XYZ file of C-alpha atoms in Angstrom:
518
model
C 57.127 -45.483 15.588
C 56.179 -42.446 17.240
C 56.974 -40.504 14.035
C 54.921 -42.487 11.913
C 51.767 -42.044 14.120
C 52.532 -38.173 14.202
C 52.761 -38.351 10.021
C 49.550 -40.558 9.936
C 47.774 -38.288 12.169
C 48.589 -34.973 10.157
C 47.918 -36.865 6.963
C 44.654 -37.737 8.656
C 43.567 -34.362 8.955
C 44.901 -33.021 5.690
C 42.839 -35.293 4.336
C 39.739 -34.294 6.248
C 40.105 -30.650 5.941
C 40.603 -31.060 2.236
C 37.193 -33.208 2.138
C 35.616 -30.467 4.081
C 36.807 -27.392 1.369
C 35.603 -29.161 -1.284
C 32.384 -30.037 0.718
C 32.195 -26.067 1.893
C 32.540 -24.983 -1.014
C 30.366 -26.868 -3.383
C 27.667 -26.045 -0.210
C 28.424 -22.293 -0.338
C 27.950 -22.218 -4.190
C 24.500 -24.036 -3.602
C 23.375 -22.534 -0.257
C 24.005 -19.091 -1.459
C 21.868 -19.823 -4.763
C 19.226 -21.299 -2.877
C 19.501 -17.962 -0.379
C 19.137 -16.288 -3.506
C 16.158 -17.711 -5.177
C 14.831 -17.169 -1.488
C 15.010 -13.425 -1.615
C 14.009 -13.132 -5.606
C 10.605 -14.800 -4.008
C 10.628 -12.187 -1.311
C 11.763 -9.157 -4.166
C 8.556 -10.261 -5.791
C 5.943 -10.309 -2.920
C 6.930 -7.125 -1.507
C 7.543 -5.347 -4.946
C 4.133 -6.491 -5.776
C 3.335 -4.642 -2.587
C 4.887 -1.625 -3.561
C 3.177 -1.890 -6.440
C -0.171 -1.725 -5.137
C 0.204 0.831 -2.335
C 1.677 3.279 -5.137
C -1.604 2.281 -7.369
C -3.688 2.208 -4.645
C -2.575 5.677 -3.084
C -3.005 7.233 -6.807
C -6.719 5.921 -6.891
C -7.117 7.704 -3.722
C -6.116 10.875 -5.312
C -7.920 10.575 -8.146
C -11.108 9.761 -6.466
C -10.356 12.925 -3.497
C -10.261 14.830 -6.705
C -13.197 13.826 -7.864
C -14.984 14.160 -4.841
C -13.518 17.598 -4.248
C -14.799 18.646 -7.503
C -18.094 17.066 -7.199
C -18.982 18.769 -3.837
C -17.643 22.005 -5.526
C -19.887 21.463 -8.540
C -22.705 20.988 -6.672
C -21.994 24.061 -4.259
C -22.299 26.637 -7.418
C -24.913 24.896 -8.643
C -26.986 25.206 -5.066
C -25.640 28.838 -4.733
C -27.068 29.343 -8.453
C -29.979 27.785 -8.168
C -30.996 30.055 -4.677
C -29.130 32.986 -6.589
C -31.360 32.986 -9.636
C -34.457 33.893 -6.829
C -32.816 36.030 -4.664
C -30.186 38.199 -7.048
C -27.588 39.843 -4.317
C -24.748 42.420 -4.563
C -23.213 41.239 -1.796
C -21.263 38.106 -3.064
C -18.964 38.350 0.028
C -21.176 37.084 2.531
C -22.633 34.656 0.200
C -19.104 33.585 -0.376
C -18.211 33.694 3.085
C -21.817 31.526 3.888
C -20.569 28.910 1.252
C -16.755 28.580 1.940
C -15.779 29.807 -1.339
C -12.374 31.684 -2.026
C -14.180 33.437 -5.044
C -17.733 34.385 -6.287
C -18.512 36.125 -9.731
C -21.094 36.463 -11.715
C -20.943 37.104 -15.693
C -23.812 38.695 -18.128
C -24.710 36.908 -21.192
C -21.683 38.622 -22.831
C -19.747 37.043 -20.495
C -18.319 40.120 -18.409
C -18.210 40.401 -14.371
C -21.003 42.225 -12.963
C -20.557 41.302 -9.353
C -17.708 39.803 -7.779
C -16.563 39.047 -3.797
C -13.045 40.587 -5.350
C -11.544 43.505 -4.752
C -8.469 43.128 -6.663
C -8.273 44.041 -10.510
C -9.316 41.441 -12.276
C -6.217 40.046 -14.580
C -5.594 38.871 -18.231
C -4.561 35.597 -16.885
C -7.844 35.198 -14.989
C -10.313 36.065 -17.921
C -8.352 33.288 -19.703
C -9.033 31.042 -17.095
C -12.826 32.123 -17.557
C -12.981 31.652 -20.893
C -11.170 27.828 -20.521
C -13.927 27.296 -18.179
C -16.799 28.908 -20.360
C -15.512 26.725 -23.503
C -15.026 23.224 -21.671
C -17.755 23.618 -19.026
C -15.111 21.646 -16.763
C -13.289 22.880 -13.685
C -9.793 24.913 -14.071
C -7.441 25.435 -11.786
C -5.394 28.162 -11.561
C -3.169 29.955 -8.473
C -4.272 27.034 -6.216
C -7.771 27.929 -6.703
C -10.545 25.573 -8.859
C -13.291 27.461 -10.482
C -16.830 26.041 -11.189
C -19.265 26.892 -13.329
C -23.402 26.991 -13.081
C -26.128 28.316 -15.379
C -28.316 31.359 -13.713
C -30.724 31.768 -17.032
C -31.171 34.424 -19.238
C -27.313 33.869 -20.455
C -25.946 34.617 -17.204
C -23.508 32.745 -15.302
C -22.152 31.927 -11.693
C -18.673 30.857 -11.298
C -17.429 29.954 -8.140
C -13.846 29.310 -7.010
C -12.413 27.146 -4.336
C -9.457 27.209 -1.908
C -7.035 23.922 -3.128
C -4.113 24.480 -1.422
C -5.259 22.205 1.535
C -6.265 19.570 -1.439
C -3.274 19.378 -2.756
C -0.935 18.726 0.242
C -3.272 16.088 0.722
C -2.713 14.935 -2.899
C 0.942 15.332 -2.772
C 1.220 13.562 0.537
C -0.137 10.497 -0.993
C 1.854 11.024 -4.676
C 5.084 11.198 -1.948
C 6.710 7.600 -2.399
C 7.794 7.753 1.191
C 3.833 7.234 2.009
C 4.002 3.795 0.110
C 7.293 2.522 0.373
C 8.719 3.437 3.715
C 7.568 0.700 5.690
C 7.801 -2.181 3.231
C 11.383 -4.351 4.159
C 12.737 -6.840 2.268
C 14.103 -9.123 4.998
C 15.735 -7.763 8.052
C 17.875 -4.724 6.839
C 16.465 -4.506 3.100
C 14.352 -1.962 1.274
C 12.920 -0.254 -1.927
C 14.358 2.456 -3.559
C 12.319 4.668 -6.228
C 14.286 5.768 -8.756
C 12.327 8.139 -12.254
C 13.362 6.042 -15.007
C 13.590 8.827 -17.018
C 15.527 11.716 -15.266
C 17.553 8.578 -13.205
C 16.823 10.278 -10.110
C 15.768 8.625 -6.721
C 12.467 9.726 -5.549
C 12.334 7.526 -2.507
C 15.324 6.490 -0.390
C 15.620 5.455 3.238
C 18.589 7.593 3.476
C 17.129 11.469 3.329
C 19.887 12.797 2.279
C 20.083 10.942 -1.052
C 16.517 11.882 -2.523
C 16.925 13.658 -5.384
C 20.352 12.971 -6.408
C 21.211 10.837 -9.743
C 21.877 7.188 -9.635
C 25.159 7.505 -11.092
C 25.875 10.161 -8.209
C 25.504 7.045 -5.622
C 27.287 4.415 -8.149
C 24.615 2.738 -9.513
C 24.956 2.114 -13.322
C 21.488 3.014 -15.715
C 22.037 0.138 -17.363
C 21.134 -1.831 -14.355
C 17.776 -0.185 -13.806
C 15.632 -2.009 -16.337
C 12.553 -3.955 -15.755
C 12.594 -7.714 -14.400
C 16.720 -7.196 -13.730
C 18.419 -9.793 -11.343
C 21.171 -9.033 -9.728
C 24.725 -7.541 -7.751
C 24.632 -3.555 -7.597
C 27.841 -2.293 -6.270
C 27.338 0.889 -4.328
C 29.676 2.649 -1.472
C 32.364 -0.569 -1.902
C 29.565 -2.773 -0.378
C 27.483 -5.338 -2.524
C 23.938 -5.560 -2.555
C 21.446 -7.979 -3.982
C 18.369 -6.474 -6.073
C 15.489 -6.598 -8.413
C 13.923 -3.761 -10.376
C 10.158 -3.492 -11.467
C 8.725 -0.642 -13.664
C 5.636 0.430 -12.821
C 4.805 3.562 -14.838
C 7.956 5.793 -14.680
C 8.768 4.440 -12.182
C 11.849 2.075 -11.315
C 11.415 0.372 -8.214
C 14.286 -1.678 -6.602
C 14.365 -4.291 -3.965
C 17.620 -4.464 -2.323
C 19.184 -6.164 0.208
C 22.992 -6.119 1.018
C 24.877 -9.338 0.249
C 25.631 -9.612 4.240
C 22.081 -10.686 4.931
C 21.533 -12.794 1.941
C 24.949 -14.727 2.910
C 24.545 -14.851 6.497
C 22.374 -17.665 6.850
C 23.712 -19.733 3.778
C 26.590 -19.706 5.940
C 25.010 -20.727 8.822
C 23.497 -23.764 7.297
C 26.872 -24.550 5.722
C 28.788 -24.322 9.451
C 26.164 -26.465 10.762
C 26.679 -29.400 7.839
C 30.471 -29.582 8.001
C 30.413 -29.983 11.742
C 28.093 -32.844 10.855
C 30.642 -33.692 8.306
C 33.675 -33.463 10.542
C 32.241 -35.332 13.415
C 31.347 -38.248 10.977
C 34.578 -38.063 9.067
C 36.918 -38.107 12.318
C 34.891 -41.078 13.674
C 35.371 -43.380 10.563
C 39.150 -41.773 10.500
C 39.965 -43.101 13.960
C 38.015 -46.310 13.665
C 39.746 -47.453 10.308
C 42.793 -46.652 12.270
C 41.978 -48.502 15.306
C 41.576 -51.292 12.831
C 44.503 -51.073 11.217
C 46.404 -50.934 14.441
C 44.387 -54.123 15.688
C 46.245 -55.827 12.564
C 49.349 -54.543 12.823
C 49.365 -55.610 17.047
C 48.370 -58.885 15.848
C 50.877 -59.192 13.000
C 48.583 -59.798 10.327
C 50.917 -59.431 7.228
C 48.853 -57.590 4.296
C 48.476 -60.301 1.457
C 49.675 -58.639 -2.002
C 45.882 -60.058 -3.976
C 44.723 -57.515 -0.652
C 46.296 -54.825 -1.493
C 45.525 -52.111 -4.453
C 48.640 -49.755 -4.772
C 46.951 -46.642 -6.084
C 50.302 -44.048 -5.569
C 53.565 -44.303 -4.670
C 52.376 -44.409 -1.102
C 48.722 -45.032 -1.414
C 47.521 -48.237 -1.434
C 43.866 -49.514 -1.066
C 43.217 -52.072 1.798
C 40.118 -54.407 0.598
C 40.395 -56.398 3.710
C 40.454 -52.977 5.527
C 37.236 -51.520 3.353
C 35.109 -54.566 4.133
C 35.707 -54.639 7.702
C 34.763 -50.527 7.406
C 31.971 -51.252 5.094
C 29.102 -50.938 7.497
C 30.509 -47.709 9.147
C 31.104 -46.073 5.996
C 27.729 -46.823 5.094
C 26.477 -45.533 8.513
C 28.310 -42.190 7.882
C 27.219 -41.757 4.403
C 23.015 -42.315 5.926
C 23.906 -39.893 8.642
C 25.771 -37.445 6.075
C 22.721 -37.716 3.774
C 19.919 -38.017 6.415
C 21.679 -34.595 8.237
C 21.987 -32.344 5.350
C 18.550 -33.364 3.832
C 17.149 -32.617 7.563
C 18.829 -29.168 7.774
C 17.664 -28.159 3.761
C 14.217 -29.223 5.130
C 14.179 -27.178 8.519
C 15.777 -24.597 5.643
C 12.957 -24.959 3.332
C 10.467 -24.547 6.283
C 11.641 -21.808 7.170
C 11.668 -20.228 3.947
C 7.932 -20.748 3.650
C 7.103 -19.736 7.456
C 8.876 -16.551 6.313
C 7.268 -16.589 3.360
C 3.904 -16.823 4.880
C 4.718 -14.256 7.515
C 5.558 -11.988 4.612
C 2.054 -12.469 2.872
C 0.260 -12.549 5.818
C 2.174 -8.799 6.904
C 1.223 -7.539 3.226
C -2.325 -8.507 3.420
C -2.322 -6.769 6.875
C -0.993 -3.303 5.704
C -3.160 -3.299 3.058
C -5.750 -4.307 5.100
C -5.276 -1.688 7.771
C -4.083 1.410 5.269
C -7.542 1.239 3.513
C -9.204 1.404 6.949
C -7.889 4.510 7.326
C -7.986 5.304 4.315
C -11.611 4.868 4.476
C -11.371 7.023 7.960
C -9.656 9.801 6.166
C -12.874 9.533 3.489
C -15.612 9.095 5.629
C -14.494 12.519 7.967
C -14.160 14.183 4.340
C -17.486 13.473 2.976
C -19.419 13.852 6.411
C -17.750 17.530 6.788
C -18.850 18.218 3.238
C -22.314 16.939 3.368
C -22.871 18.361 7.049
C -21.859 21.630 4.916
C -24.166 21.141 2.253
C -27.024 20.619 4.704
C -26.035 23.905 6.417
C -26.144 25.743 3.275
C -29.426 24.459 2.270
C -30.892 25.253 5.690
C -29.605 28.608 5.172
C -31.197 28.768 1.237
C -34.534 28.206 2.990
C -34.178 30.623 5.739
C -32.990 33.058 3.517
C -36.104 32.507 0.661
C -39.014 30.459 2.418
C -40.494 30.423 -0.824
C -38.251 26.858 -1.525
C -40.663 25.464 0.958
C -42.435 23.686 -1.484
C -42.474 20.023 -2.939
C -41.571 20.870 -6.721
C -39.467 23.214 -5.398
C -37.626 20.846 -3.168
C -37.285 18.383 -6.395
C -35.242 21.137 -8.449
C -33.282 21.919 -5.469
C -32.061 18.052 -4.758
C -31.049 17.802 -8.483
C -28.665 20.795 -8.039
C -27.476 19.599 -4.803
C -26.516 15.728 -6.477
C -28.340 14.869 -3.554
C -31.250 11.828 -3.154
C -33.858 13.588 -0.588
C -34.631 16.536 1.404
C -36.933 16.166 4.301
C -38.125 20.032 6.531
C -39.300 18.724 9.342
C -41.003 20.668 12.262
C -40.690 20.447 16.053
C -42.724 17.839 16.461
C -40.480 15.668 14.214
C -43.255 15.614 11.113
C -42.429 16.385 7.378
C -43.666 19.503 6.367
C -41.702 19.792 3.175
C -39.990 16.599 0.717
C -39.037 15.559 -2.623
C -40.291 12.353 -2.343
C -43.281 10.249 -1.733
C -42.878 9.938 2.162
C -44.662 13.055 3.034
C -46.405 12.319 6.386
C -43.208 10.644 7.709
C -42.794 11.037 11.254
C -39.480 10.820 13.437
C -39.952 7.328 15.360
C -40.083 7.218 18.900
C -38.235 3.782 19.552
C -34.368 3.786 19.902
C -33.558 0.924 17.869
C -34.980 2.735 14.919
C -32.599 4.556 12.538
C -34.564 7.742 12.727
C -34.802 8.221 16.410
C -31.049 9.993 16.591
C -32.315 12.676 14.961
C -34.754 13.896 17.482
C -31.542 15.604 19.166
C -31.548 18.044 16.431
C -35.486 18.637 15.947
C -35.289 19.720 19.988
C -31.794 21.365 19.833
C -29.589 19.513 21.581
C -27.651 19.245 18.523
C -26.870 21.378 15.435
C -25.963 19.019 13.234
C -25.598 15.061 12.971
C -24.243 12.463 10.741
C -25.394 8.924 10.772
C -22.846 6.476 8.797
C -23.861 5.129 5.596
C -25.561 1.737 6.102
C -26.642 -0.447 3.917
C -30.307 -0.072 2.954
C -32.023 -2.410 0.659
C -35.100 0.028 -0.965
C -32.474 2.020 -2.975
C -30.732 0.644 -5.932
C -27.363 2.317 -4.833
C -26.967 -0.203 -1.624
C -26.201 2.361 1.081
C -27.505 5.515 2.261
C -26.428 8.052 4.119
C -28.675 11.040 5.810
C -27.257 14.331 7.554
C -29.767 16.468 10.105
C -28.997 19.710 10.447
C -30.851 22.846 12.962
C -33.453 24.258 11.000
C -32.836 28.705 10.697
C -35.974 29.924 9.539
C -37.793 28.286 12.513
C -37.269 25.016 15.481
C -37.206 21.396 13.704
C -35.111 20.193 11.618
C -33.657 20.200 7.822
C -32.384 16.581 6.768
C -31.050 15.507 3.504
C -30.053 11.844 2.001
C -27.107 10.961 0.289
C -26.006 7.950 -2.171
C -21.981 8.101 -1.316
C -20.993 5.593 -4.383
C -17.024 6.347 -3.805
C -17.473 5.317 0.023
C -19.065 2.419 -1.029
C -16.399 1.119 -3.514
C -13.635 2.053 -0.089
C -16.173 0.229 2.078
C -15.995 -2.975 -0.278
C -12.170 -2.755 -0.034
C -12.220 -2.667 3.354
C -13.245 -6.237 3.548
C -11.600 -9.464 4.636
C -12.700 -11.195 2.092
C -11.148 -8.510 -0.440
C -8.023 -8.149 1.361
C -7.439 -11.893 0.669
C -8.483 -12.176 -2.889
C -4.712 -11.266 -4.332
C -2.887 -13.001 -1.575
C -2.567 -16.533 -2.190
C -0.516 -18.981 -0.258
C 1.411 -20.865 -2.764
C 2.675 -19.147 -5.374
C-alpha cells in the first residue's frame, strides 16, 4: 500500500512538471516575442531621437556658419565702407581694430597694394583670390575665410578671418558622441554609428572601438541595412537590434539578449508558480477523493470507467465530483495570467511614456542651450560691431550725418544707428526718431542704457524681445561708449536665426512630434 502511494505521488508530479514545460515553454516563446515587440517600440522612439539630435546638431552648424559668415561679410563691408573715406597704409591696426587674421587691398587689376602681411604672398593664395573675385562668395583656405567688399573705382577689400575656433565648434557638434551618447535603449542598451559606406563605427560607447570596421568586431555588412530586425552576434554574446539610415549613416539600437529576456522570464516564473500552486491543489484534492472512495469501498462501476491506456483510465464519477474545482483552477489560471500580461502591458506603456516624456525633455533642454550657446555668440559679435562703428566715427566724424548713417547701416546688415549725447538725446540716426530721448522711468526698455551714456558701462546688450512695430517680430539693440566724445553709440538688430532657436525653444514646439500613442 505504501508503495502504491509512493508511485502515485511521483506519477503525480511527473505529471505536473510535464504540464508546467509545456506551459514554460509555450510562455517563453510568447513572453520573449512580446519582450521583443516591446523593445522594437523602444528601437523606434529613441532612433527617432537619434535621428533628430544628429539633424538638429547639423542645422546648428549650418546656421553658426552662416552666421559666422554673415558677421564676417558685414565686417569688410563696414571696414570698406569707412576705408573708401579714410584710405590707410596701415592695415595692421585696422586689422588688429576689427579682429581680422588678414587685410588686403587689390587695384582694379586685381593686384595687392596694401596688406597687414608680411609673408610672401603664395600661388596658392592668389588662387584663393581669384575663387573669391569670380564667385563673390567666401573661401576658405588654411583655416582662414576670406571676404570680399567693393571700395569703388575697381578696387577691392578682402578681409580674412581666423576659423580655427569655428570649426572645433563645428566638429564638436558633427562628433556623433554629442548626439548619441546619452540616448539608452532600456537599462544597459545603446546606439552605435556605423558609415555605411566605409563600414566603420563612428560612434561607440566603448572608445576603444571607434574607428575600427564592423567586421573587425563581428558584425556582418549584410546586417547593417535600413529597417533590419534582429540577433547580431558579437564577442560570443547575443544582442537584439535595429538599424536606421539616416544619410550615410547606419544607426543601430542594440540591446543584449540578457535584458530583453530577463523580464520575459520573470513574468513566466511568476505564472507557473500560479500554475503549480493551482495544479498541486486539484492534484491532492482529486486524490483525497479518490481515497474517500476507496476508504469507503465504493467499487468503480465498468459504464464509470473510460480505459484510455494500459494503465490510464478516466474516472467520470471522479471528473464530476472535480468539476467545480477544475473549473475554479482554470478562472484562477486564466484570471492570473491575464492579470500579470496586464500589469505587463502597463508597464510597457509607463515605460513607454517615461521614454517620450525623457526625449521630449532632452530635446527640450539641448536647444536651450543651444540657444545659450547662440545668444552669447551673436551678443559678442554685435557688441563688436557696435565697437567698430563707434570707432569708424571717432576715427572720421564726418559719418555724423543722417544720409550718412543710412549707407553705413546697409553695410553693417544692421536696422538702426542712434549717436546719442550725454544728456541721452539723438544727435545722429537713420531713421525717423530723431529727437528721441533716453526715458527716465525704469520700467521702460530704454532706461538701461543710461549706464553707458554716463559711463558706468562700456558696452550693454539687452536680449531680443519681441516688439510689435517691426515686421521681423523681435529686436535687439546694443549700446556701446561713445570715442569721439561722452554719450553713447547704439545700434538695432533684427536677429532672424535667434528667432527661429527662440521658437524651438518652446513647450508647445517641443511637444508637437511627441505624441502619446503611437
Amino acid at each position: 500500500m505504501q508503495n502504491r502511494r509512493m508511485k502515485k505521488i511521483i506519477w503525480d508530479s511527473i505529471l505536473i512538471m510535464l504540464v508546467l514545460v509545456i506551459l514554460g515553454g509555450v510562455l517563453y516563446l510568447v513572453q520573449t516575442r512580446f519582450s521583443m515587440r516591446q523593445q522594437e517600440e523602444n528601437f523606434e522612439l529613441e532612433l527617432d531621437l537619434a535621428e533628430r539630435k544628429l539633424a538638429a546638431n547639423q542645422t546648428t552648424v549650418t546656421e553658426s556658419r552662416a552666421s559666422f559668415d554673415a558677421f564676417s561679410q558685414a565686417k569688410a563691408d563696414t571696414l570698406a565702407y569707412y576705408y573708401r573715406a579714410h584710405a590707410t597704409d596701415d592695415l595692421a591696426r585696422e586689422a588688429e581694430e576689427w579682429e581680422l587674421k588678414e587685410l588686403y587691398v587689390l587695384d582694379m587689376d586685381h593686384k595687392i597694394v596694401a596688406s597687414n602681411r608680411t609673408a610672401e604672398i603664395t600661388r596658392e593664395l592668389e588662387q584663393t583670390f581669384e575663387d573669391l573675385i569670380k564667385t563673390q562668395q567666401p573661401v576658405d583656405a588654411d583655416m582662414t575665410a576670406y571676404y570680399i567688399a567693393r571700395l569703388g573705382d575697381g578696387r577691392i577689400l578682402i578681409a580674412g578671418r581666423d576659423l580655427q575656433n569655428e570649426y572645433d565648434y563645428e566638429n564638436s557638434l558633427l562628433d556623433p558622441k554629442t548626439a548619441l551618447s546619452d540616448v539608452r535603449i532600456g537599462n544597459t542598451g545603446y546606439i552605435v554609428a556605423v558609415d555605411s559606406n566605409e563600414g566603420v563605427i563612428t560612434y561607440h560607447p566603448q572608445k576603444e572601438l571607434i574607428g575600427k570596421s564592423v567586421e573587425e568586431v563581428g558584425i556582418s555588412r549584410r546586417h547593417l541595412v535600413d529597417d533590419y530586425y534582429g540577433w547580431i552576434t558579437r564577442q560570443d554574446r547575443q544582442f537584439y537590434c535595429h538599424c536606421k539610415q539616416t544619410g550615410d549613416t547606419i544607426l543601430i539600437a542594440t540591446i543584449p539578449e540578457t535584458e530583453v529576456k530577463s523580464y520575459s522570464i520573470r513574468k513566466i516564473e511568476m505564472i507557473l508558480a500560479m500554475f503549480a500552486v493551482i495544479l498541486i491543489i486539484i492534484v491532492t484534492y482529486v486524490n483525497m477523493i479518490h481515497g474517500d472512495r476507496l476508504k469507503n469501498h465504493q467499487h468503480q462501476n465498468e459504464k464509470d470507467v473510460i480505459q484510455i491506456g494500459k494503465h490510464l483510465y478516466f474516472d467520470k464519477i471522479l471528473a464530476g465530483k472535480c468539476k467545480n474545482i477544475l473549473v475554479i483552477g482554470i478562472v484562477l489560471i486564466f484570471c492570473s495570467s491575464y492579470y500579470i500580461q496586464w500589469l505587463s502591458i502597463l508597464s510597457a506603456q509607463t515605460v513607454s511614456f517615461d521614454n517620450k516624456l525623457k526625449a521630449m525633455n532632452i530635446v527640450f533642454d539641448e536647444n536651450k542651450a543651444t540657444l545659450s550657446e547662440l545668444e552669447n555668440g551673436y551678443n559678442n559679435e554685435y557688441a563688436r560691431r557696435a565697437e567698430n562703428i563707434a570707432a569708424l566715427i571717432s576715427h572720421e566724424p564726418s559719418l555724423l550725418d543722417d544720409n550718412k548713417m543710412m549707407d553705413l547701416t546697409k553695410r553693417a546688415q544692421i536696422e538702426s544707428i542712434y549717436v546719442f549725447d550725454d544728456q541721452g538725446k539723438v544727435e545722429v540716426t537713420n531713421t525717423a526718431y530723431k529727437d528721441f530721448t533716453l526715458s527716465r522711468k525704469e520700467e521702460d526698455q530704454s532706461y538701461a542704457f543710461w549706464d553707458v551714456v554716463k559711463g558706468y558701462k562700456t558696452v550693454l546688450v539687452q536680449e531680443a524681445m519681441e516688439d510689435d512695430t517691426t515686421e521681423h517680430g523681435y529686436m535687439q539693440y546694443i549700446g556701446v561708449a561713445r570715442q569721439d566724445a561722452p554719450g553713447m553709440v547704439q545700434i538695432a538688430v533684427a536677429p532672424k536665426r535667434l528667432q527661429a532657436r527662440i521658437k524651438t525653444t518652446k513647450l508647445t514646439y517641443a511637444l508637437h512630434d511627441v505624441a502619446v500613442e503611437n
